[in-house]
CSV table of C-alpha atoms and ligand atoms in Angstrom, one decimal:
chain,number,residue,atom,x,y,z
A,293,UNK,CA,-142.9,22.9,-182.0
A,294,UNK,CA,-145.2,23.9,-184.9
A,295,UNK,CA,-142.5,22.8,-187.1
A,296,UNK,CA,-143.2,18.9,-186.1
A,297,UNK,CA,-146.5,19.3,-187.6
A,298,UNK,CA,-147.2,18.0,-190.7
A,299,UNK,CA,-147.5,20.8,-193.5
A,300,UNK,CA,-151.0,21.5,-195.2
A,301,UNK,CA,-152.3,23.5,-197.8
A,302,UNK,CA,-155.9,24.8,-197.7
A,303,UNK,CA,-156.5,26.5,-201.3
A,304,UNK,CA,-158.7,28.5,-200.2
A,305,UNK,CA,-161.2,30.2,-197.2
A,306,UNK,CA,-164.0,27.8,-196.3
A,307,UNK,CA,-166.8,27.7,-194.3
A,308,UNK,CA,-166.4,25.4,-191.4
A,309,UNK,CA,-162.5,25.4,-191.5
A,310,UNK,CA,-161.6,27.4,-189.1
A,311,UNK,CA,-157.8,28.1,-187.8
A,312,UNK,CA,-159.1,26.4,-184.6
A,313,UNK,CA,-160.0,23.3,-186.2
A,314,UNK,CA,-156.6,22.6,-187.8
A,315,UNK,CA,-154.5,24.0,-184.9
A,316,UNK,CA,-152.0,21.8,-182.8
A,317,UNK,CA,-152.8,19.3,-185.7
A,318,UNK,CA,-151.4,21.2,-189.1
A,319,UNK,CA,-149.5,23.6,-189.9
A,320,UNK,CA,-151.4,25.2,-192.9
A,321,UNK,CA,-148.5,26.8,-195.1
A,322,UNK,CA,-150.2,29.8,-196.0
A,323,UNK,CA,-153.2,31.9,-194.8
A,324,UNK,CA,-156.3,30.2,-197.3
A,325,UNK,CA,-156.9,33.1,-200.0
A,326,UNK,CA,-160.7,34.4,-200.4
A,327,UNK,CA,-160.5,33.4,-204.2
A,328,UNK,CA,-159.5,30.2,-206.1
A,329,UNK,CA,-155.5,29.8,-205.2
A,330,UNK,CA,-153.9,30.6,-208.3
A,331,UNK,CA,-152.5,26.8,-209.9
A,332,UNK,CA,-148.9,28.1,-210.0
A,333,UNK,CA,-149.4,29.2,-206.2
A,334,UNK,CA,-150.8,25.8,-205.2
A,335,UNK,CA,-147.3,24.0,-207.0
A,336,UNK,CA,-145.6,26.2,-205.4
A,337,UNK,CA,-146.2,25.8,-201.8
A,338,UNK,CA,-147.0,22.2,-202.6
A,339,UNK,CA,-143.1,20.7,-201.9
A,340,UNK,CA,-143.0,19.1,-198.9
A,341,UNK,CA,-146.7,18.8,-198.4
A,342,UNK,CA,-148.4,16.2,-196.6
A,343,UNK,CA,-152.0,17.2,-197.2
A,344,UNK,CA,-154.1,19.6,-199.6
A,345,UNK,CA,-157.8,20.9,-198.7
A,346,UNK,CA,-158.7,21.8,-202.1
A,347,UNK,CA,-162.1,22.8,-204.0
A,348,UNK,CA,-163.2,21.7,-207.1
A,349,UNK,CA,-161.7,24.6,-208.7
A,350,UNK,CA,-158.0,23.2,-207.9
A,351,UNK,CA,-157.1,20.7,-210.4
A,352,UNK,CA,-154.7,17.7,-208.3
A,353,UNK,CA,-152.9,16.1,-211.1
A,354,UNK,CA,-149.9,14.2,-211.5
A,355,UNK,CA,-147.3,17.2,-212.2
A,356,UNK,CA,-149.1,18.8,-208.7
A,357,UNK,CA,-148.6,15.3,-206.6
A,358,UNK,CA,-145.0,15.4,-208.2
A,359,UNK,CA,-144.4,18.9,-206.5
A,360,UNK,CA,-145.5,17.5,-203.6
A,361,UNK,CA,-143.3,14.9,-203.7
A,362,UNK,CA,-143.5,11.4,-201.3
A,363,UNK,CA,-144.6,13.6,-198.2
A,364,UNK,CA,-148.2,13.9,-199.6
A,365,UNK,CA,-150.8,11.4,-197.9
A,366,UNK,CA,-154.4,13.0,-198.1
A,367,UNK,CA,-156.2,15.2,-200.9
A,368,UNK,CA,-159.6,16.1,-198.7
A,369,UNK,CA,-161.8,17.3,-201.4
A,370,UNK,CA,-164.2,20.2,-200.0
A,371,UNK,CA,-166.9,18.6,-202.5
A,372,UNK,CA,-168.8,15.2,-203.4
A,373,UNK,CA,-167.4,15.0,-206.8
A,374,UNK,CA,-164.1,14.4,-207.5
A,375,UNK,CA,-163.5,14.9,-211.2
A,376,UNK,CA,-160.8,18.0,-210.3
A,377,UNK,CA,-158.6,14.9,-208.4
A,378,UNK,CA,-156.7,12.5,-210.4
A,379,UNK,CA,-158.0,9.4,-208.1
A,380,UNK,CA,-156.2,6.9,-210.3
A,381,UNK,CA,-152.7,8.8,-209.9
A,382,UNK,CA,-153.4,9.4,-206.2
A,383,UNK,CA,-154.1,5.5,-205.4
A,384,UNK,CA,-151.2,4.7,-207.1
A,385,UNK,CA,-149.5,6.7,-205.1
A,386,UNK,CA,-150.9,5.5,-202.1
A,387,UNK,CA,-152.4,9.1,-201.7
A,388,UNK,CA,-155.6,8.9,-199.8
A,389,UNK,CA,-158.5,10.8,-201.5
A,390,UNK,CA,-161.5,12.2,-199.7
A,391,UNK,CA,-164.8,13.9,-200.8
A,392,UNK,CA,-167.6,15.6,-198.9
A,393,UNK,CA,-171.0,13.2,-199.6
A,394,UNK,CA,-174.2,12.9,-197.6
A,395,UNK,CA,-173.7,16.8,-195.7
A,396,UNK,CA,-174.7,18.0,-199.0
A,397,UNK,CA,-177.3,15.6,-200.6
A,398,UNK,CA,-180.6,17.0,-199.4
A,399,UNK,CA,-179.7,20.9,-200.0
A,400,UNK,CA,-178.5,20.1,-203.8
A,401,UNK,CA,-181.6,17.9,-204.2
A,402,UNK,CA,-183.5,20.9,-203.2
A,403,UNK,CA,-181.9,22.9,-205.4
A,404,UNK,CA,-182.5,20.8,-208.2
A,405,UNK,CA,-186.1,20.3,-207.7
A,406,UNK,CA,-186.2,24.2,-207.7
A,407,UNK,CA,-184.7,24.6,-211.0
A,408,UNK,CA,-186.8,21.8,-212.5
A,409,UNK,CA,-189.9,24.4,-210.9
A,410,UNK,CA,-188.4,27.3,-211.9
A,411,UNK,CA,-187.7,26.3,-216.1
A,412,UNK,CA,-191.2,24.6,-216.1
A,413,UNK,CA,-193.1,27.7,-215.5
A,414,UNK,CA,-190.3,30.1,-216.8
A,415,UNK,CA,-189.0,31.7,-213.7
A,416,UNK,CA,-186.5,34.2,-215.1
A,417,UNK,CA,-187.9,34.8,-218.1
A,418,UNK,CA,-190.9,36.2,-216.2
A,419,UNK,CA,-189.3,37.9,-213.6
A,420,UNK,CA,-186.8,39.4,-215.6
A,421,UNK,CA,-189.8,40.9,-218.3
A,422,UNK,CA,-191.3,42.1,-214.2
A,423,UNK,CA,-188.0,43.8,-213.4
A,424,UNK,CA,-187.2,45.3,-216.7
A,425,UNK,CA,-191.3,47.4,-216.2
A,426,UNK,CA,-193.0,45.2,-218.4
A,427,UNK,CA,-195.4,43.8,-216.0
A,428,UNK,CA,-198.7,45.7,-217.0
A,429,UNK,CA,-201.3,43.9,-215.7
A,430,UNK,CA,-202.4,39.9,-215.2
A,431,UNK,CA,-202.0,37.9,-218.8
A,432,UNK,CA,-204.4,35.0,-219.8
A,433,UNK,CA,-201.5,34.6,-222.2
A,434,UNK,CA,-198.3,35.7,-220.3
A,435,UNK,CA,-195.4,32.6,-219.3
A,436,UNK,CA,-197.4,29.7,-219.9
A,437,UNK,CA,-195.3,26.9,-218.4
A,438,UNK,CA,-195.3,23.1,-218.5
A,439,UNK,CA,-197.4,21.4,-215.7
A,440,UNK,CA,-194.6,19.8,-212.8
A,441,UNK,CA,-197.5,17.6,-211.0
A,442,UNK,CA,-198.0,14.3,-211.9
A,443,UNK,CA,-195.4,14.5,-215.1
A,444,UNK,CA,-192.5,11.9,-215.6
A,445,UNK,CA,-189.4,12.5,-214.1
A,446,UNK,CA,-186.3,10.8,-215.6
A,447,UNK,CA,-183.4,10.9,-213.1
A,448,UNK,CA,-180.0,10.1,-214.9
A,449,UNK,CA,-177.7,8.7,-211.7
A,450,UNK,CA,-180.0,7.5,-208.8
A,451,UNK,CA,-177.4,7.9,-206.2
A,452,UNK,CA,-177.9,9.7,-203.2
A,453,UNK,CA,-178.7,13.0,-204.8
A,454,UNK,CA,-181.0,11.3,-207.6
A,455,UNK,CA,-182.7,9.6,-204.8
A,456,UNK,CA,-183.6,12.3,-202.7
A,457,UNK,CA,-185.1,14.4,-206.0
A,458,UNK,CA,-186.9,11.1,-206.0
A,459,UNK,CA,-188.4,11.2,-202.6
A,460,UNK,CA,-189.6,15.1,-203.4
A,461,UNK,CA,-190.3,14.1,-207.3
A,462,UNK,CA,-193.1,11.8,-204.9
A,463,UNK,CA,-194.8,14.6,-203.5
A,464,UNK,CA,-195.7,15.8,-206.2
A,465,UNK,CA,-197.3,12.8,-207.9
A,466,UNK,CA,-194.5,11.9,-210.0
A,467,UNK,CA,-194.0,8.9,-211.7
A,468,UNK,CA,-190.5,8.3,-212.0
A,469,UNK,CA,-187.8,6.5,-214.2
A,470,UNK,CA,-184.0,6.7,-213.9
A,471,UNK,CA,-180.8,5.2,-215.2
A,472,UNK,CA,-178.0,4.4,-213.9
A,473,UNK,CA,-175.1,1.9,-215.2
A,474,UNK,CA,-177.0,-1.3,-213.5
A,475,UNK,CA,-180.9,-1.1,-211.9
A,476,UNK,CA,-181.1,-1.4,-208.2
A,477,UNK,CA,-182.2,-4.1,-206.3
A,478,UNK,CA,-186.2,-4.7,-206.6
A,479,UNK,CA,-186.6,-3.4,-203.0
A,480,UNK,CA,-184.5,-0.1,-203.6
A,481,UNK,CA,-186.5,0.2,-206.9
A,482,UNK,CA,-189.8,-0.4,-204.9
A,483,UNK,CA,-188.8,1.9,-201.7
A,484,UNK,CA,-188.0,4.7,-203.7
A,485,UNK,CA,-191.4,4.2,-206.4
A,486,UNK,CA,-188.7,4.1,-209.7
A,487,UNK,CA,-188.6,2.4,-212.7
A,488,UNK,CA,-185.5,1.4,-214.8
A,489,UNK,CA,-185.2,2.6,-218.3
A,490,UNK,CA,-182.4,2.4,-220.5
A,491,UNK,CA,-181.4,6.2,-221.1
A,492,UNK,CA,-182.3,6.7,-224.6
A,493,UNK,CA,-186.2,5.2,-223.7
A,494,UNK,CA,-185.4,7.5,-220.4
A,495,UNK,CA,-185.2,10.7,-222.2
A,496,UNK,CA,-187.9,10.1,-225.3
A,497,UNK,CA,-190.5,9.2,-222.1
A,498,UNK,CA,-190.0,12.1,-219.6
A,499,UNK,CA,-191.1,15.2,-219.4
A,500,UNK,CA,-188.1,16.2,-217.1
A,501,UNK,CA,-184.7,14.9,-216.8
A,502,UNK,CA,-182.1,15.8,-214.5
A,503,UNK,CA,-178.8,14.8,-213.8
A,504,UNK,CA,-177.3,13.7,-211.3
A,505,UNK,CA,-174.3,11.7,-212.1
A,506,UNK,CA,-170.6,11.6,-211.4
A,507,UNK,CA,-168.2,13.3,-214.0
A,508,UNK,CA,-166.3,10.3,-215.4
A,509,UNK,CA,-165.0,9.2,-218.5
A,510,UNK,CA,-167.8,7.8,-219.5
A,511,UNK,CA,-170.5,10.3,-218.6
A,512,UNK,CA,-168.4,13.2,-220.1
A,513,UNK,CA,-171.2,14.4,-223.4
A,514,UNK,CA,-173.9,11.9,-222.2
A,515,UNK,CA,-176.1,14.7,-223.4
A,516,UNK,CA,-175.3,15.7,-226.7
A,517,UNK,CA,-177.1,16.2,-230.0
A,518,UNK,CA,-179.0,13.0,-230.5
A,519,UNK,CA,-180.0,12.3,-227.2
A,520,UNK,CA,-181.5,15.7,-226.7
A,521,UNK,CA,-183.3,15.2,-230.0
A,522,UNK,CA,-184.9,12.3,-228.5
A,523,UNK,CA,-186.2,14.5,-226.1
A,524,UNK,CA,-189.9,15.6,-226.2
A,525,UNK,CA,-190.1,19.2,-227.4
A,526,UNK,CA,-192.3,20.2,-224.6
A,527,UNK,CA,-189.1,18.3,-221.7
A,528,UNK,CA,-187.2,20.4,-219.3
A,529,UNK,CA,-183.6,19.5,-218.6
A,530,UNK,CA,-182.1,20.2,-215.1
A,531,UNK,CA,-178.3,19.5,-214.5
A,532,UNK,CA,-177.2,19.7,-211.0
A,533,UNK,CA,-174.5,17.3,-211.6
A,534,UNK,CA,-171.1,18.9,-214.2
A,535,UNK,CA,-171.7,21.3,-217.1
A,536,UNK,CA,-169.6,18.3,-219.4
A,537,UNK,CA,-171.9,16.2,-219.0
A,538,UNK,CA,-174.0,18.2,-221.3
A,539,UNK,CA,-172.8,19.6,-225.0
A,540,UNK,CA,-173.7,23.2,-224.0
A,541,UNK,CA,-173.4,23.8,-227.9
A,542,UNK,CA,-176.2,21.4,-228.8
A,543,UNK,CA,-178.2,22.6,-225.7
A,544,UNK,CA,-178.0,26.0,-226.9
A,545,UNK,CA,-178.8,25.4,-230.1
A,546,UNK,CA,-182.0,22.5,-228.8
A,547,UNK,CA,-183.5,25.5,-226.6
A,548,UNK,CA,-183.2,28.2,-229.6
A,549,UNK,CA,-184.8,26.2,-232.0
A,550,UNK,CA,-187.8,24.9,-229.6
A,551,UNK,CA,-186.4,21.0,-229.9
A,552,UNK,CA,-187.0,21.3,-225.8
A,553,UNK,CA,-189.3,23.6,-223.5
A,554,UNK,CA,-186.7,25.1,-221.1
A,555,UNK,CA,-183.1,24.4,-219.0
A,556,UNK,CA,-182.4,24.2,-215.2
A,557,UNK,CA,-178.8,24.8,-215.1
A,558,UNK,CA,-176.6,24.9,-212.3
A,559,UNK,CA,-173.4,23.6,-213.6
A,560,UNK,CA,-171.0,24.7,-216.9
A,561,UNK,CA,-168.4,23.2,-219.3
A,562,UNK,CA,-165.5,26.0,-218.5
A,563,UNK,CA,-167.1,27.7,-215.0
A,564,UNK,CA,-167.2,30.4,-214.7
A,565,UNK,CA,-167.5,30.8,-218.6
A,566,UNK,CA,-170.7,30.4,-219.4
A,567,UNK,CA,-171.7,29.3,-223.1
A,568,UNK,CA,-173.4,32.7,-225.0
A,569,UNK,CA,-176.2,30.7,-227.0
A,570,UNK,CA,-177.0,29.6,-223.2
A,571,UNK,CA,-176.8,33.0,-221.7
A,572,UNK,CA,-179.5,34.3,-224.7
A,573,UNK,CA,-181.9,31.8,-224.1
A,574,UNK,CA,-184.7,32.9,-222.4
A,575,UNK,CA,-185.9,29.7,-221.6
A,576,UNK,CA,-183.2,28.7,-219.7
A,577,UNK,CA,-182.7,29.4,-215.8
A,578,UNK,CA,-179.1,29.6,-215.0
A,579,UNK,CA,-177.4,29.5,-211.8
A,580,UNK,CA,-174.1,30.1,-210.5
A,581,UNK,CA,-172.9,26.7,-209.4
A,582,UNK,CA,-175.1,26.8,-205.7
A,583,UNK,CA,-176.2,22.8,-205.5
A,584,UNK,CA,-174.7,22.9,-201.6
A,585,UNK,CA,-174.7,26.8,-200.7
A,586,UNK,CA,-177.0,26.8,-197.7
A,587,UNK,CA,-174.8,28.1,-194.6
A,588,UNK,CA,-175.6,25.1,-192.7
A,589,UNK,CA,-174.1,23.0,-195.6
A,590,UNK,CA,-171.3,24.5,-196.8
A,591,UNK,CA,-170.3,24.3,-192.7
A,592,UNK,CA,-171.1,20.6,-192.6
A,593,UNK,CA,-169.0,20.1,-195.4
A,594,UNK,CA,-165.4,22.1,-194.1
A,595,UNK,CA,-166.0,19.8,-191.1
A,596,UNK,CA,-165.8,16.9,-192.7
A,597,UNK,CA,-162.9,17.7,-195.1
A,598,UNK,CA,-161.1,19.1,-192.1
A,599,UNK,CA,-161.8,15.6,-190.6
A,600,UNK,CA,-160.7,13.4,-193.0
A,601,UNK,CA,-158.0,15.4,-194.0
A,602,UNK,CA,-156.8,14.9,-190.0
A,603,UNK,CA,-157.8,11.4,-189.7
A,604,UNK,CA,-155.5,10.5,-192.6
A,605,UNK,CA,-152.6,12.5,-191.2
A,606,UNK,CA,-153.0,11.0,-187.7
A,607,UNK,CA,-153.1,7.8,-189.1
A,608,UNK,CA,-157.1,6.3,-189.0
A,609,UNK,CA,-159.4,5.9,-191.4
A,610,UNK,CA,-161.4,9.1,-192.9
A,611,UNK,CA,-165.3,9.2,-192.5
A,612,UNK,CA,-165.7,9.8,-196.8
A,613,UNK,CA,-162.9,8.2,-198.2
A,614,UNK,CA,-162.7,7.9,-202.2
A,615,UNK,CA,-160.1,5.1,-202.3
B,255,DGY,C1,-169.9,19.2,-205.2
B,255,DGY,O1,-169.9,19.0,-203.9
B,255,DGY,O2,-169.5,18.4,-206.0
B,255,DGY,C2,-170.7,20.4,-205.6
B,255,DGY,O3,-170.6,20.6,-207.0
B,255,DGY,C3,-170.2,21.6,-204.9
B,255,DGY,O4,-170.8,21.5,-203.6
């Protein structure tokens, strides 16, 4: 009987996919490993396939769809962005392509905010000074930080996420510019108290900036040399969208020699490598890739890649479909 069933591949354990929701539906070809599936693992059970659950460790490119052969009809993405799927190769293909958005928009805009806190008034470096026994006594002089309330926030991608740092960017007096390819309508711009700025004037006029675009060809190195150098020496860069869209080496090198006050970083060029001249810079805050990881999220989000992984295979229309 299980035999009938179409063949899936889940690349690895994930909260909110539970045997129970794929059972009677799938039949998942091997038990989900509790680390990134290995890529020569994934082309290996991928013959044959007619779905892949994957994470954006798992890279689905055209030598991967071409193990899978004809049979494959849904890549669910356990993630909003996409940038480990070939989308172009997939449609093509008439593979459908799925992502995980709005589950995960206000716990990564949270997150975000907090790492824009946390640079500005030098979180790490002053709790790691605290850990390491130097905390003798209250300092007139000790961490000083950059003010949050009532600065200028620069969001780069006023999506979803960028809208909802928006709405908390608010609350705390903000005025707020962003960028994105094209402004919004007058009555988005209004609703949501932002101002359009071409992304060089973006970055010389805020005193934070956070990203919160896509990975995509063209948004691979927005931030590189010049553009941080544009930067006001006393700004605070958060990036809660992919480490490429920074120049890690430039960053390194801006935060070492003072050209900006601090770095929120959530995301990395080659995860889980993280680049040295980042890793000894006090003034950055680094974190280990958690935009979504609340429990309540992470669950949210295997439900809805289970889902449109089985509304594709049943033959209707997924909830978050990519193309
Ligand atoms: C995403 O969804 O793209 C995040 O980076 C991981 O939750």
């Amino acid at each position: 009987m299980s035999s009938m069933l179409p063949k899936v591949v889940v690349t690895r354990r994930l909260p909110g996919i539970s045997g129970a929701r794929l059972a009677g539906k799938v039949t998942v070809a091997a038990p989900p490993p509790d680390a990134p599936m290995p890529p020569e693992e994934l082309l290996r059970l991928a013959p044959g396939t007619s779905g892949i659950l994957c994470t954006l460790a798992d890279r689905i490119d055209r030598p991967l769809m071409d193990a899978a052969g004809p049979s494959l009809k849904v890549v669910s993405n356990y993630a909003v962005g996409v940038n480990n799927v070939d989308v172009a190769e997939a449609t093509r293909r008439g593979i459908r392509v799925c992502n995980t958005p709005d589950v995960l928009t206000q716990a990564t805009a949270d997150l975000g905010f907090a790492l824009m806190l946390a640079a500005a008034r030098k979180f790490s470096e002053a709790e790691t000074a605290l850990r390491a026994g130097e905390f003798t006594g209250w300092d007139p002089w000790g961490f000083l930080g950059v003010p949050v309330y009532g600065g200028t926030l620069g969001i780069v991608g006023l999506g979803k996420i960028g809208a909802a740092v928006a709405v908390r960017a608010k609350g705390f007096g903000m005025r707020i510019l962003y960028h994105n390819r094209r402004p919004l309508p007058a009555d988005r711009e209004r609703i949501l108290s932002v101002e359009y700025r071409g992304l060089d004037e973006l970055l010389a006029e805020s005193d934070f900036v956070i990203l919160c675009v896509p990975l995509t060809p063209e948004t691979r190195g927005l931030i590189g040399r010049e553009r941080l150098a544009r930067m006001k020496r006393t700004a605070v860069l958060v990036n809660i969208a992919r480490g490429e869209v920074v120049d890690e080496g430039a960053l390194a090198d801006a935060l070492a020699e003072r050209g900006i006050f601090a770095a929120g970083l959530d995301v990395y060029e080659k995860e889980p490598v993280v680049h040295p001249g980042l890793l000894a810079a006090p003034s950055a805050v680094l974190l280990p890739h958690v935009g979504s990881a609340t429990a309540e999220t992470r669950e949210r989000m295997g439900r809805l890649a289970a889902e449109n992984l089985l509304a594709v295979l049943s033959g209707t229309e997924p909830f978050s479909p990519v193309n």
